[in-house]
Amino acid sequence: MQATLDLLAEGNTTIEALSIEAIAARAGVGKATIYRRWPGKAALLLDALRTLKGVVPQPTGHSVRDDLVLLVGAVGHNIDSRAAKIMPCLVPEVNRSPDHFQLYQNIIEPRRQVMREVLRRGVESGELRADLDIEVAMAMLTGPMLIQRMLHWHPELDDRILPERIVDGVLEGIRAR
């Protein structure tokens, strides 16, 4: 997995052009070693790219707001410094290839599911509007954080407090009245 991430971070190859041969050579192993652990490149890429994100944050369940701040704070945050070079390069790949789109979806869906559960809990408890469109609420919560972290869209925004500001702003519109 490390060899895969190293090759992608170097920027000399795309996901499409990345080969098991190149990964094996970088790792100093034979192709058979890789195939014993992963059935193919897609499975290896999925595992390697998941490591960039780390584990899915686990909300405490005490407060919808606090749980959303935790989850929004994790958007675009990667535990591996290579992610800053790899993730922006994935966007065109995801848009061009149905296989890469599915790979991306497999990586982020567990994170989306956790946020869905927090929002549903808020609806069920009466904290959030009964007619809340959960998917749109998730887009409103994650979009600003993602654009700030990936593109540094507004250099004066403080990433340390931005999750709270985003959540508080969105909650104003989705709270039960």
Tab-separated table of C-alpha atoms in Angstrom:
chain	number	residue	atom	x	y	z
A	1	MET	CA	0.000	0.000	0.000
A	2	GLN	CA	2.834	2.379	0.823
A	3	ALA	CA	4.427	1.844	-2.580
A	4	THR	CA	1.080	2.572	-4.239
A	5	LEU	CA	0.673	5.808	-2.310
A	6	ASP	CA	4.282	6.820	-2.965
A	7	LEU	CA	3.867	6.337	-6.716
A	8	LEU	CA	0.635	8.330	-6.779
A	9	ALA	CA	2.085	11.120	-4.615
A	10	GLU	CA	5.045	11.533	-6.951
A	11	GLY	CA	2.586	12.566	-9.660
A	12	ASN	CA	4.367	10.749	-12.454
A	13	THR	CA	1.507	8.342	-13.035
A	14	THR	CA	-2.256	8.414	-13.040
A	15	ILE	CA	-4.445	5.842	-11.358
A	16	GLU	CA	-5.240	4.471	-14.789
A	17	ALA	CA	-1.567	4.108	-15.737
A	18	LEU	CA	-0.493	2.740	-12.368
A	19	SER	CA	0.396	-0.927	-12.727
A	20	ILE	CA	0.831	-3.836	-10.374
A	21	GLU	CA	4.284	-4.254	-11.933
A	22	ALA	CA	5.304	-0.720	-10.950
A	23	ILE	CA	3.878	-1.138	-7.450
A	24	ALA	CA	5.682	-4.462	-6.984
A	25	ALA	CA	8.959	-2.967	-8.206
A	26	ARG	CA	8.642	-0.008	-5.825
A	27	ALA	CA	7.775	-2.306	-2.918
A	28	GLY	CA	10.650	-4.643	-3.747
A	29	VAL	CA	8.365	-7.672	-4.066
A	30	GLY	CA	7.078	-9.866	-6.845
A	31	LYS	CA	3.658	-9.397	-8.403
A	32	ALA	CA	2.562	-12.700	-6.886
A	33	THR	CA	3.065	-11.227	-3.410
A	34	ILE	CA	0.600	-8.465	-4.214
A	35	TYR	CA	-1.913	-10.823	-5.803
A	36	ARG	CA	-1.848	-13.044	-2.709
A	37	ARG	CA	-3.228	-10.138	-0.704
A	38	TRP	CA	-5.379	-8.274	-3.251
A	39	PRO	CA	-7.296	-9.721	-6.203
A	40	GLY	CA	-6.334	-6.777	-8.407
A	41	LYS	CA	-5.366	-3.146	-8.687
A	42	ALA	CA	-8.827	-1.822	-7.733
A	43	ALA	CA	-8.819	-3.634	-4.384
A	44	LEU	CA	-5.263	-2.488	-3.643
A	45	LEU	CA	-6.135	1.117	-4.541
A	46	LEU	CA	-9.214	1.028	-2.334
A	47	ASP	CA	-7.216	-0.164	0.681
A	48	ALA	CA	-4.349	2.246	0.012
A	49	LEU	CA	-6.561	5.292	-0.454
A	50	ARG	CA	-8.627	4.445	2.623
A	51	THR	CA	-5.471	4.665	4.724
A	52	LEU	CA	-5.085	8.317	3.713
A	53	LYS	CA	-8.352	9.176	5.430
A	54	GLY	CA	-7.852	7.216	8.633
A	55	VAL	CA	-10.742	5.776	10.586
A	56	VAL	CA	-14.233	7.200	10.356
A	57	PRO	CA	-14.852	9.517	13.343
A	58	GLN	CA	-17.347	8.095	15.815
A	59	PRO	CA	-19.874	10.591	17.175
A	60	THR	CA	-20.648	10.452	20.889
A	61	GLY	CA	-24.383	10.816	20.434
A	62	HIS	CA	-24.685	13.458	23.156
A	63	SER	CA	-25.345	16.414	20.872
A	64	VAL	CA	-26.279	16.599	17.196
A	65	ARG	CA	-24.317	19.842	16.926
A	66	ASP	CA	-21.163	18.426	18.522
A	67	ASP	CA	-21.387	15.268	16.415
A	68	LEU	CA	-21.740	17.336	13.241
A	69	VAL	CA	-18.774	19.528	14.219
A	70	LEU	CA	-16.699	16.348	14.673
A	71	LEU	CA	-17.755	14.983	11.284
A	72	VAL	CA	-17.400	18.263	9.383
A	73	GLY	CA	-13.965	18.728	10.948
A	74	ALA	CA	-12.914	15.413	9.416
A	75	VAL	CA	-13.961	16.446	5.891
A	76	GLY	CA	-10.895	16.896	3.743
A	77	HIS	CA	-8.658	16.084	6.690
A	78	ASN	CA	-6.169	13.348	5.933
A	79	ILE	CA	-3.755	11.685	8.311
A	80	ASP	CA	-1.149	11.123	5.598
A	81	SER	CA	0.699	14.093	4.119
A	82	ARG	CA	0.773	12.385	0.706
A	83	ALA	CA	-2.988	12.940	0.496
A	84	ALA	CA	-2.456	16.617	-0.341
A	85	LYS	CA	-0.770	15.501	-3.568
A	86	ILE	CA	-2.942	12.472	-4.296
A	87	MET	CA	-6.508	13.597	-3.578
A	88	PRO	CA	-6.640	16.580	-5.971
A	89	CYS	CA	-5.355	14.301	-8.737
A	90	LEU	CA	-8.211	11.881	-8.096
A	91	VAL	CA	-10.924	14.389	-8.975
A	92	PRO	CA	-10.393	14.253	-12.767
A	93	GLU	CA	-9.990	10.483	-12.588
A	94	VAL	CA	-13.256	10.135	-10.678
A	95	ASN	CA	-15.043	12.266	-13.271
A	96	ARG	CA	-13.628	10.338	-16.247
A	97	SER	CA	-13.956	6.757	-15.118
A	98	PRO	CA	-16.996	4.909	-13.746
A	99	ASP	CA	-14.613	2.492	-12.013
A	100	HIS	CA	-12.757	5.315	-10.271
A	101	PHE	CA	-16.050	6.995	-9.411
A	102	GLN	CA	-17.115	3.773	-7.693
A	103	LEU	CA	-13.754	3.525	-5.923
A	104	TYR	CA	-14.250	7.045	-4.543
A	105	GLN	CA	-17.811	6.251	-3.489
A	106	ASN	CA	-16.604	3.152	-1.633
A	107	ILE	CA	-14.102	5.266	0.280
A	108	ILE	CA	-16.470	8.042	1.345
A	109	GLU	CA	-19.767	6.201	1.778
A	110	PRO	CA	-18.977	4.985	5.335
A	111	ARG	CA	-18.349	8.617	6.312
A	112	ARG	CA	-21.575	9.775	4.687
A	113	GLN	CA	-23.487	7.021	6.448
A	114	VAL	CA	-22.277	8.200	9.853
A	115	MET	CA	-23.398	11.761	9.062
A	116	ARG	CA	-26.773	10.478	7.819
A	117	GLU	CA	-27.266	8.678	11.127
A	118	VAL	CA	-26.519	11.855	13.118
A	119	LEU	CA	-28.949	13.891	11.011
A	120	ARG	CA	-31.656	11.209	11.254
A	121	ARG	CA	-31.171	11.142	15.010
A	122	GLY	CA	-31.692	14.907	15.041
A	123	VAL	CA	-34.913	14.569	13.042
A	124	GLU	CA	-36.186	11.764	15.286
A	125	SER	CA	-35.419	13.720	18.458
A	126	GLY	CA	-37.154	16.818	17.108
A	127	GLU	CA	-33.978	18.916	17.068
A	128	LEU	CA	-34.019	19.119	13.273
A	129	ARG	CA	-36.880	19.769	10.881
A	130	ALA	CA	-39.097	16.772	10.126
A	131	ASP	CA	-38.984	17.600	6.406
A	132	LEU	CA	-35.188	17.789	6.313
A	133	ASP	CA	-33.612	16.616	3.063
A	134	ILE	CA	-30.728	14.717	4.626
A	135	GLU	CA	-28.674	14.419	1.447
A	136	VAL	CA	-28.876	18.169	0.770
A	137	ALA	CA	-28.037	18.924	4.414
A	138	MET	CA	-24.959	16.708	4.107
A	139	ALA	CA	-23.884	18.571	0.963
A	140	MET	CA	-24.357	21.924	2.735
A	141	LEU	CA	-22.267	20.719	5.673
A	142	THR	CA	-19.432	19.057	3.788
A	143	GLY	CA	-19.092	21.238	0.675
A	144	PRO	CA	-17.661	24.357	2.325
A	145	MET	CA	-15.156	22.385	4.380
A	146	LEU	CA	-14.016	20.345	1.417
A	147	ILE	CA	-13.509	23.356	-0.848
A	148	GLN	CA	-11.601	25.174	1.880
A	149	ARG	CA	-9.317	22.232	2.645
A	150	MET	CA	-8.676	21.187	-0.943
A	151	LEU	CA	-8.452	24.569	-2.633
A	152	HIS	CA	-7.724	26.930	0.276
A	153	TRP	CA	-10.578	28.894	-1.226
A	154	HIS	CA	-10.529	31.669	1.346
A	155	PRO	CA	-7.082	32.046	2.967
A	156	GLU	CA	-8.413	34.127	5.863
A	157	LEU	CA	-10.785	31.420	7.128
A	158	ASP	CA	-9.440	29.630	10.194
A	159	ASP	CA	-9.611	25.849	9.613
A	160	ARG	CA	-9.559	25.258	13.370
A	161	ILE	CA	-12.924	26.932	13.954
A	162	LEU	CA	-14.433	26.581	10.486
A	163	PRO	CA	-16.268	23.308	11.255
A	164	GLU	CA	-18.144	25.008	14.101
A	165	ARG	CA	-18.985	28.018	11.969
A	166	ILE	CA	-20.271	25.833	9.141
A	167	VAL	CA	-22.364	23.642	11.442
A	168	ASP	CA	-23.814	26.609	13.311
A	169	GLY	CA	-24.701	28.343	10.044
A	170	VAL	CA	-26.365	25.294	8.549
A	171	LEU	CA	-28.178	24.433	11.782
A	172	GLU	CA	-29.888	27.832	11.648
A	173	GLY	CA	-31.692	26.646	8.526
A	174	ILE	CA	-32.385	23.023	9.436
A	175	ARG	CA	-33.368	23.291	13.117
A	176	ALA	CA	-36.921	22.437	14.031
A	177	ARG	CA	-39.013	25.576	14.392
